[in-house]
Amino acid sequence: MSTTTTAREAGPLAGLQLAEVAPSEVPPLALYQSPWTISLAVAFAFRGAGTYVIDDIDNGGVARGKEGQQDFHAIRKEVLSKKGWTNCRPLAAFCPDGLLFANLSRANYLALDRQVPLAVLARHRATTVERLIRDSSREHGMWSLAGPDRAITAIPMRTAAAGLRAIITKHEEAVLRTLPHPQDHEPALRRLRHLMPEPTAEESLLGYFRQCLRRGLELVGSNAPVLSAARDLIPLDGGRLLPRFLQGDVETINVYNEAAALQGSKPIDADHPLPYYTVGLSDGVRADLTHEIQPAQDQVIAPKILALEGVASMALPRTTATRSTILAREHAYRGLSSGSSQVFFDTNWLESLGACRTEVHVDDIFQPLVGGQQTMPLGELVAVLLRHDEAEEADHQQTPVGQWTRWALHETLADLRTWHYPVLAYAVAGDAWLDQITLRSYTEYRPASPTRLSASGNDEEC
């Protein structure tokens, strides 16, 4: 088999590389807050095989600085600086303005700044860099669900319902904005509402999310259960690693701190003594754990992600495999012998839209790339945009506006490849699209064979 990606040439993860594994031998585990993003993508890609868990220990998304807000609502995600600081943390539900519409709410503005200084673009638009970034992410962005910083597991529907209806409405508007012909609206909205049904007062937010993900699993003929992280996955007492942290085990703390340094998070020290927090199952309150306690009957001790144990084969999009946060987890799980692990999947989901003949709107920002056309069949639009993204054109041959457009396309497609919007894709493209999705690769980090590495430390093709 071909293995061509190393984690790092030096450092704590030297000598690891991605290697193909079989889904039948390493079944995926989808552990996410949302029933509409990567968990649903895993269900589609693996035809419902594997394990599905709602991460109800975390919150459902918050507006920064307003974490104490007690109700949910839809908020426009805005980028506030070149470094990517945003006004909200989207987790459970978010939606771009349309399928294949420009989405710059996750974009890498530093990468654009290296191609063409943002100061030049700002002057061209008679504005400041900060306003250029904020206005761009607002105009070409997405909506997010935001609410209280409380665990999903304890959120009652009376708190969540209004916000859920608001984000469902944003999805409906995105569908209508994507499809120019009225005859396509009703079937697309019906598919959307299958995955995002009307919330009912009798449910909890956790119960609603589990129902939604089960509906997605049904589309691929699966009756796999949908579990709760707080109730079904996490040991109530914190697990076997907790005593090692409580005792100040030097090796354990060193491994954890090395991993924390990789992703830029807080090390364990006097001000941050334990990588755990308590979670109230009835009130949803989360608090850092600072000393040994006996958890209350309605409380669990939950590890932070680097100390997660016994959770094998967590499935992530292949495009995330070299992110610092992912490499940090890999180092922690191996060094702590925690029993947790990660796998990475890649599919043809964008390319599989190629057979879809449904007419869609072309976002204004991309119209220059398709000869000014305002609408075209979805499959043709995908093919043209992918060709433009793959084409290499010297920067000096492009105007600043042209560089902006190509960067916006690249960032939008990169965001789509993280598999965050399967609900919108299914609503527009339908069951025929599901039938076309195939798994292109399924990998995990493994020690590299010395014979497969060149003297420079780079992989050789096999």
Coordinates of C-alpha atoms in Angstrom, one line a residue:
M1 CA 0.0 0.0 0.0
S2 CA 1.1 3.6 -0.6
T3 CA 1.9 5.7 2.4
T4 CA 3.0 9.2 1.5
T5 CA 2.3 11.5 4.4
T6 CA 4.5 11.9 7.5
A7 CA 3.3 13.6 10.6
R8 CA 6.5 15.6 11.1
E9 CA 10.1 15.2 10.1
A10 CA 11.3 16.0 13.6
G11 CA 9.9 16.4 17.1
P12 CA 7.5 14.2 19.2
L13 CA 5.8 12.7 16.2
A14 CA 8.8 11.9 14.1
G15 CA 8.5 8.6 12.2
L16 CA 4.7 8.4 12.0
Q17 CA 3.0 8.3 8.7
L18 CA -0.5 7.8 7.4
A19 CA -1.2 4.2 6.3
E20 CA -4.4 2.7 4.8
V21 CA -6.6 0.6 7.1
A22 CA -9.8 -1.4 6.4
P23 CA -13.1 0.0 7.7
S24 CA -14.1 -3.6 8.6
E25 CA -11.0 -3.9 10.8
V26 CA -11.1 -0.3 12.2
P27 CA -14.7 0.8 12.3
P28 CA -15.1 4.6 12.6
L29 CA -16.5 6.3 15.6
A30 CA -18.2 9.6 14.9
L31 CA -18.0 11.8 18.0
Y32 CA -19.3 15.3 17.3
Q33 CA -21.7 17.9 18.9
S34 CA -23.7 18.1 15.7
P35 CA -26.0 15.6 14.0
W36 CA -25.7 17.6 10.7
T37 CA -22.0 17.9 10.0
I38 CA -19.2 15.4 10.2
S39 CA -21.2 12.7 12.0
L40 CA -23.7 12.7 9.1
A41 CA -20.8 12.7 6.7
V42 CA -19.4 9.6 8.3
A43 CA -22.9 8.0 8.1
F44 CA -23.1 8.8 4.4
A45 CA -19.5 7.7 3.6
F46 CA -19.6 4.4 5.6
R47 CA -23.2 3.6 4.9
G48 CA -24.0 3.7 8.6
A49 CA -21.2 1.4 9.7
G50 CA -19.4 2.3 12.9
T51 CA -20.4 4.0 16.1
Y52 CA -22.2 7.3 16.5
V53 CA -22.1 9.5 19.6
I54 CA -23.3 13.0 20.3
D55 CA -20.7 14.9 22.2
D56 CA -23.2 16.3 24.7
I57 CA -20.5 17.2 27.2
D58 CA -19.6 20.3 25.2
N59 CA -21.9 23.2 24.4
G60 CA -23.8 23.7 21.1
G61 CA -22.0 26.9 20.1
V62 CA -21.5 30.2 21.8
A63 CA -21.0 33.9 21.0
R64 CA -17.7 35.0 22.4
G65 CA -18.1 37.3 25.4
K66 CA -21.8 36.2 25.7
E67 CA -21.2 32.7 27.1
G68 CA -23.7 33.3 29.9
Q69 CA -26.6 33.9 27.5
Q70 CA -29.4 31.6 28.4
D71 CA -31.2 31.1 25.1
F72 CA -30.1 30.0 21.6
H73 CA -30.3 32.1 18.5
A74 CA -28.7 32.2 15.0
I75 CA -25.7 34.5 14.7
R76 CA -23.6 35.6 11.7
K77 CA -20.1 34.3 12.1
E78 CA -17.5 37.1 11.6
V79 CA -13.7 37.0 11.3
L80 CA -12.2 39.9 13.3
S81 CA -8.5 39.8 12.4
K82 CA -5.9 38.3 10.0
K83 CA -5.2 35.7 12.7
G84 CA -8.7 34.3 12.4
W85 CA -10.2 35.4 15.7
T86 CA -14.0 35.2 15.4
N87 CA -17.1 36.4 17.2
C88 CA -18.5 33.0 17.9
R89 CA -17.6 29.3 18.2
P90 CA -19.8 27.3 16.0
L91 CA -20.2 23.6 17.0
A92 CA -23.7 22.1 16.6
A93 CA -25.3 23.9 13.6
F94 CA -24.0 26.3 11.0
C95 CA -25.0 27.1 7.4
P96 CA -23.5 29.0 4.5
D97 CA -25.6 31.2 2.3
G98 CA -25.9 28.5 -0.4
L99 CA -24.4 25.4 -1.8
L100 CA -21.1 26.3 -3.5
F101 CA -21.5 29.9 -2.4
A102 CA -18.4 31.6 -1.1
N103 CA -17.8 31.0 2.6
L104 CA -15.0 33.1 4.1
S105 CA -16.0 32.7 7.7
R106 CA -13.3 30.0 8.2
A107 CA -10.9 31.4 5.6
N108 CA -7.1 31.8 6.0
Y109 CA -6.6 35.6 5.6
L110 CA -2.9 35.3 6.4
A111 CA -2.5 33.1 3.3
L112 CA -4.2 35.8 1.2
D113 CA -1.9 38.4 2.8
R114 CA 1.1 36.5 1.6
Q115 CA -0.2 36.5 -2.0
V116 CA -1.4 40.1 -2.1
P117 CA -1.1 42.4 0.9
L118 CA -4.4 43.0 2.5
A119 CA -3.5 46.7 2.8
V120 CA -3.5 46.8 -1.0
L121 CA -6.9 45.3 -1.2
A122 CA -8.2 47.5 1.6
R123 CA -7.0 50.6 -0.3
H124 CA -8.6 49.4 -3.5
R125 CA -11.9 49.2 -1.6
A126 CA -11.3 52.5 0.4
T127 CA -11.4 50.7 3.7
T128 CA -9.2 49.3 6.5
V129 CA -7.8 45.8 6.7
E130 CA -9.8 45.0 9.8
R131 CA -13.0 46.2 8.2
L132 CA -12.2 44.4 4.9
I133 CA -11.9 41.1 6.8
R134 CA -15.0 41.6 8.9
D135 CA -17.1 42.8 6.0
S136 CA -15.9 40.0 3.8
S137 CA -16.7 37.3 6.3
R138 CA -20.1 38.9 7.0
E139 CA -21.0 39.2 3.3
H140 CA -19.5 35.8 2.2
G141 CA -20.0 33.7 5.3
M142 CA -22.3 31.6 7.3
W143 CA -24.8 31.5 10.2
S144 CA -24.2 29.6 13.4
L145 CA -26.2 28.4 16.3
A146 CA -25.1 30.2 19.5
G147 CA -26.4 29.9 23.1
P148 CA -25.4 29.2 26.7
D149 CA -22.0 27.7 27.6
R150 CA -23.7 24.6 29.1
A151 CA -23.5 20.9 28.3
I152 CA -25.8 19.8 25.5
T153 CA -26.9 16.9 27.6
A154 CA -28.9 19.1 30.0
I155 CA -30.4 21.7 27.6
P156 CA -34.2 21.6 27.6
M157 CA -36.1 22.3 24.4
R158 CA -37.7 25.4 25.9
T159 CA -34.2 26.9 25.9
A160 CA -33.1 25.5 22.5
A161 CA -36.3 25.6 20.3
A162 CA -36.2 29.2 19.1
G163 CA -32.6 29.0 18.1
L164 CA -33.1 25.6 16.4
R165 CA -36.0 27.0 14.4
A166 CA -33.8 30.0 13.4
I167 CA -31.0 27.9 12.1
I168 CA -33.4 25.6 10.3
T169 CA -34.8 28.7 8.6
K170 CA -31.3 29.7 7.6
H171 CA -30.9 26.3 5.9
E172 CA -34.2 26.7 4.2
E173 CA -33.2 30.2 2.9
A174 CA -29.9 28.7 1.7
V175 CA -31.7 26.0 -0.3
L176 CA -34.0 28.6 -1.9
R177 CA -31.1 30.9 -2.6
T178 CA -29.3 28.0 -4.3
L179 CA -32.1 26.8 -6.5
P180 CA -33.4 29.2 -9.2
H181 CA -36.4 27.2 -10.3
P182 CA -39.5 27.0 -8.1
Q183 CA -40.3 23.4 -9.1
D184 CA -37.1 22.3 -7.4
H185 CA -37.9 24.0 -4.1
E186 CA -40.5 21.6 -2.6
P187 CA -38.5 18.4 -2.9
A188 CA -35.4 20.0 -1.7
L189 CA -37.1 21.5 1.4
R190 CA -38.7 18.1 2.1
R191 CA -35.3 16.4 2.1
L192 CA -34.0 19.2 4.4
R193 CA -36.8 18.9 6.8
H194 CA -36.3 15.1 7.0
L195 CA -32.9 15.8 8.5
M196 CA -33.9 19.0 10.4
P197 CA -37.5 18.3 11.7
E198 CA -39.6 20.7 13.7
P199 CA -38.4 20.5 17.4
T200 CA -41.0 19.5 19.9
A201 CA -41.5 20.7 23.5
E202 CA -41.3 17.2 24.9
E203 CA -37.7 16.7 23.8
S204 CA -34.3 17.7 25.2
L205 CA -31.7 19.1 22.8
L206 CA -29.8 15.8 23.2
G207 CA -32.9 13.8 22.3
Y208 CA -33.5 16.0 19.3
F209 CA -30.0 15.7 18.0
R210 CA -30.1 11.9 18.4
Q211 CA -33.4 11.8 16.5
C212 CA -31.9 13.9 13.6
L213 CA -28.8 11.7 13.3
R214 CA -30.9 8.6 13.3
R215 CA -32.9 10.1 10.4
G216 CA -29.6 10.5 8.5
L217 CA -28.6 6.9 9.2
E218 CA -31.9 5.7 7.9
L219 CA -31.1 7.3 4.5
V220 CA -28.3 4.8 4.1
G221 CA -30.3 1.8 5.5
S222 CA -28.7 1.8 9.0
N223 CA -30.4 1.4 12.3
A224 CA -27.2 2.0 14.3
P225 CA -27.9 3.5 17.7
V226 CA -26.9 7.1 18.5
L227 CA -25.2 7.3 21.9
S228 CA -24.5 10.0 24.5
A229 CA -20.9 10.8 25.4
A230 CA -21.9 11.8 28.9
R231 CA -24.0 8.8 29.6
D232 CA -22.5 6.0 27.4
L233 CA -18.9 6.9 26.6
I234 CA -17.2 8.7 29.5
P235 CA -16.4 6.8 32.8
L236 CA -18.3 8.5 35.5
D237 CA -15.3 8.7 37.8
G238 CA -13.0 10.2 35.2
G239 CA -11.2 7.0 34.1
R240 CA -7.9 5.3 34.9
L241 CA -5.7 8.2 33.8
L242 CA -7.1 10.6 36.4
P243 CA -5.2 9.1 39.4
R244 CA -1.9 9.5 37.5
F245 CA -2.6 13.2 37.1
L246 CA -3.8 13.6 40.7
Q247 CA -0.6 11.9 41.9
G248 CA 1.5 14.3 39.8
D249 CA 3.1 11.5 37.8
V250 CA 6.0 13.2 36.0
E251 CA 5.9 11.1 32.8
T252 CA 2.2 11.5 32.4
I253 CA 2.4 15.3 32.9
N254 CA 5.3 15.6 30.5
V255 CA 3.5 13.8 27.8
Y256 CA 0.4 15.9 28.3
N257 CA 2.4 19.1 28.3
E258 CA 4.3 18.2 25.1
A259 CA 0.9 17.6 23.4
A260 CA -0.5 20.8 24.8
A261 CA 2.5 22.7 23.4
L262 CA 1.9 21.3 20.0
Q263 CA -1.5 22.8 19.8
G264 CA -0.8 25.9 21.9
S265 CA -3.1 25.1 24.8
K266 CA -2.4 25.5 28.6
P267 CA 0.1 23.2 30.2
I268 CA -0.5 21.5 33.5
D269 CA 0.9 23.7 36.2
A270 CA -0.1 25.2 39.5
D271 CA -2.8 27.4 37.8
H272 CA -4.1 24.5 35.6
P273 CA -3.5 21.4 37.7
L274 CA -5.8 18.8 36.0
P275 CA -7.0 18.3 32.4
Y276 CA -10.5 17.5 33.5
Y277 CA -13.8 19.2 34.3
T278 CA -17.0 18.3 36.0
V279 CA -20.3 18.3 34.1
G280 CA -23.7 18.4 35.6
L281 CA -26.1 16.1 33.9
S282 CA -29.2 18.0 35.1
D283 CA -28.0 21.6 34.9
G284 CA -25.3 21.4 32.3
V285 CA -22.8 23.4 34.3
R286 CA -19.1 22.7 33.5
A287 CA -16.3 23.6 35.8
D288 CA -12.6 22.9 35.8
L289 CA -11.5 20.1 38.2
T290 CA -8.7 21.3 40.4
H291 CA -8.6 18.5 43.1
E292 CA -9.8 15.0 43.8
I293 CA -13.6 14.9 44.4
Q294 CA -16.4 12.3 44.6
P295 CA -18.7 13.3 41.8
A296 CA -22.3 13.9 42.7
Q297 CA -25.0 11.5 41.5
D298 CA -26.0 13.7 38.6
Q299 CA -22.4 14.7 37.7
V300 CA -19.6 13.2 35.6
I301 CA -15.9 13.9 35.5
A302 CA -15.0 14.5 31.9
P303 CA -11.5 14.6 30.4
K304 CA -10.3 17.4 28.1
I305 CA -9.6 16.1 24.6
L306 CA -5.9 15.3 25.1
A307 CA -6.7 13.1 28.1
L308 CA -9.6 11.3 26.5
E309 CA -9.3 7.6 27.0
G310 CA -10.7 4.4 25.6
V311 CA -12.2 6.1 22.5
A312 CA -10.8 4.3 19.5
S313 CA -11.0 5.2 15.8
M314 CA -12.4 8.7 16.1
A315 CA -13.2 9.6 12.5
L316 CA -12.0 13.0 11.0
P317 CA -11.8 14.4 7.5
R318 CA -8.5 13.6 5.8
T319 CA -7.9 17.3 5.3
T320 CA -7.5 17.8 9.0
A321 CA -4.7 15.1 9.5
T322 CA -1.8 17.5 9.7
R323 CA -3.4 20.2 11.9
S324 CA -1.6 21.0 15.1
T325 CA -4.6 20.0 17.2
I326 CA -4.8 16.6 15.5
L327 CA -1.0 15.9 15.8
A328 CA -1.3 17.0 19.5
R329 CA -4.0 14.4 20.1
E330 CA -1.9 11.7 18.3
H331 CA 1.1 12.4 20.6
A332 CA -1.1 12.4 23.8
Y333 CA -3.0 9.2 23.0
R334 CA 0.2 7.3 22.2
G335 CA 2.3 8.7 25.0
L336 CA -0.4 8.2 27.6
S337 CA -1.4 4.8 26.3
S338 CA -4.9 6.0 26.7
G339 CA -6.6 3.6 24.2
S340 CA -7.9 6.5 22.2
S341 CA -7.0 6.9 18.5
Q342 CA -7.9 8.8 15.3
V343 CA -8.7 7.7 11.7
F344 CA -9.0 9.9 8.7
F345 CA -11.4 9.5 5.8
D346 CA -11.6 11.0 2.3
T347 CA -14.5 10.7 -0.1
N348 CA -15.4 11.9 -3.6
W349 CA -18.3 13.9 -2.2
L350 CA -17.7 17.1 -4.2
E351 CA -16.9 15.2 -7.4
S352 CA -20.0 13.0 -6.8
L353 CA -22.1 16.1 -7.4
G354 CA -20.9 15.9 -11.0
A355 CA -23.9 13.9 -12.1
C356 CA -26.4 16.3 -10.7
R357 CA -28.2 18.2 -13.5
T358 CA -30.2 20.4 -11.1
E359 CA -29.9 24.1 -12.0
V360 CA -28.3 26.2 -9.3
H361 CA -27.3 29.9 -8.8
V362 CA -23.7 30.8 -9.2
D363 CA -22.5 33.0 -6.4
D364 CA -21.6 36.5 -7.6
I365 CA -18.0 36.2 -6.5
F366 CA -17.5 33.1 -8.7
Q367 CA -19.4 34.3 -11.8
P368 CA -16.2 35.7 -13.5
L369 CA -14.8 32.1 -13.3
V370 CA -17.7 30.7 -15.3
G371 CA -17.9 33.3 -18.1
G372 CA -20.4 35.5 -16.2
Q373 CA -23.1 32.8 -16.1
Q374 CA -25.6 33.4 -13.3
T375 CA -27.1 29.8 -13.2
M376 CA -25.8 26.5 -14.5
P377 CA -26.3 22.7 -13.7
L378 CA -24.8 21.9 -10.3
G379 CA -22.5 19.2 -11.8
E380 CA -21.0 21.5 -14.4
L381 CA -20.5 24.2 -11.8
V382 CA -18.6 21.8 -9.5
A383 CA -16.4 20.7 -12.4
V384 CA -15.5 24.2 -13.5
L385 CA -14.7 25.4 -10.0
L386 CA -12.6 22.4 -9.2
R387 CA -10.6 23.0 -12.4
H388 CA -10.0 26.6 -11.5
D389 CA -8.9 25.6 -8.0
E390 CA -6.4 23.0 -9.4
A391 CA -5.1 25.3 -12.2
E392 CA -1.7 26.9 -11.5
E393 CA -1.5 30.5 -12.6
A394 CA 1.4 32.8 -11.8
D395 CA 0.5 35.5 -9.3
H396 CA 2.0 38.2 -11.4
Q397 CA -0.5 37.3 -14.2
Q398 CA -3.4 38.1 -11.9
T399 CA -4.9 41.4 -10.8
P400 CA -5.5 41.8 -7.0
V401 CA -9.2 41.2 -7.6
G402 CA -8.3 38.0 -9.5
Q403 CA -6.1 36.8 -6.7
W404 CA -8.9 37.6 -4.2
T405 CA -11.4 35.5 -6.3
R406 CA -9.1 32.5 -6.6
W407 CA -8.2 32.7 -2.9
A408 CA -11.9 32.9 -2.0
L409 CA -12.6 29.8 -4.2
H410 CA -9.7 27.8 -2.7
E411 CA -10.8 28.7 0.9
T412 CA -14.5 27.8 0.1
L413 CA -13.6 24.4 -1.4
A414 CA -11.2 23.7 1.4
D415 CA -14.0 24.4 3.9
L416 CA -16.4 22.2 2.0
R417 CA -13.8 19.3 2.0
T418 CA -14.0 19.3 5.8
W419 CA -17.5 17.8 5.3
H420 CA -19.4 20.4 7.3
Y421 CA -22.5 20.8 5.1
P422 CA -23.9 17.4 4.1
V423 CA -27.4 18.5 5.0
L424 CA -27.4 21.3 2.4
A425 CA -25.8 19.0 -0.2
Y426 CA -28.4 16.3 0.3
A427 CA -31.2 18.8 0.2
V428 CA -30.1 20.1 -3.2
A429 CA -28.7 17.0 -4.8
G430 CA -30.9 14.3 -3.3
D431 CA -30.7 10.5 -3.0
A432 CA -28.9 10.1 -6.3
W433 CA -26.0 12.0 -4.9
L434 CA -25.8 9.7 -1.8
D435 CA -25.6 6.7 -4.2
Q436 CA -22.5 8.2 -5.9
I437 CA -20.5 8.8 -2.7
T438 CA -17.5 6.5 -2.3
L439 CA -14.7 6.2 0.2
R440 CA -11.4 7.2 -1.4
S441 CA -9.0 6.6 1.5
Y442 CA -9.2 5.6 5.1
T443 CA -6.0 6.0 7.1
E444 CA -4.4 6.2 10.5
Y445 CA -1.0 7.2 11.8
R446 CA 1.4 4.3 12.1
P447 CA 5.2 4.0 12.7
A448 CA 7.0 4.4 9.3
S449 CA 9.0 1.5 8.1
P450 CA 12.7 2.6 7.8
T451 CA 12.9 1.2 4.3
R452 CA 10.1 3.5 3.2
L453 CA 11.9 6.7 4.2
S454 CA 14.5 8.5 2.2
A455 CA 17.6 10.0 3.7
S456 CA 15.9 13.4 3.8
G457 CA 13.1 12.0 5.9
N458 CA 10.5 12.3 3.2
D459 CA 8.3 9.3 2.1
E460 CA 9.1 7.5 -1.1
E461 CA 6.4 6.2 -3.4
C462 CA 5.8 2.5 -3.3

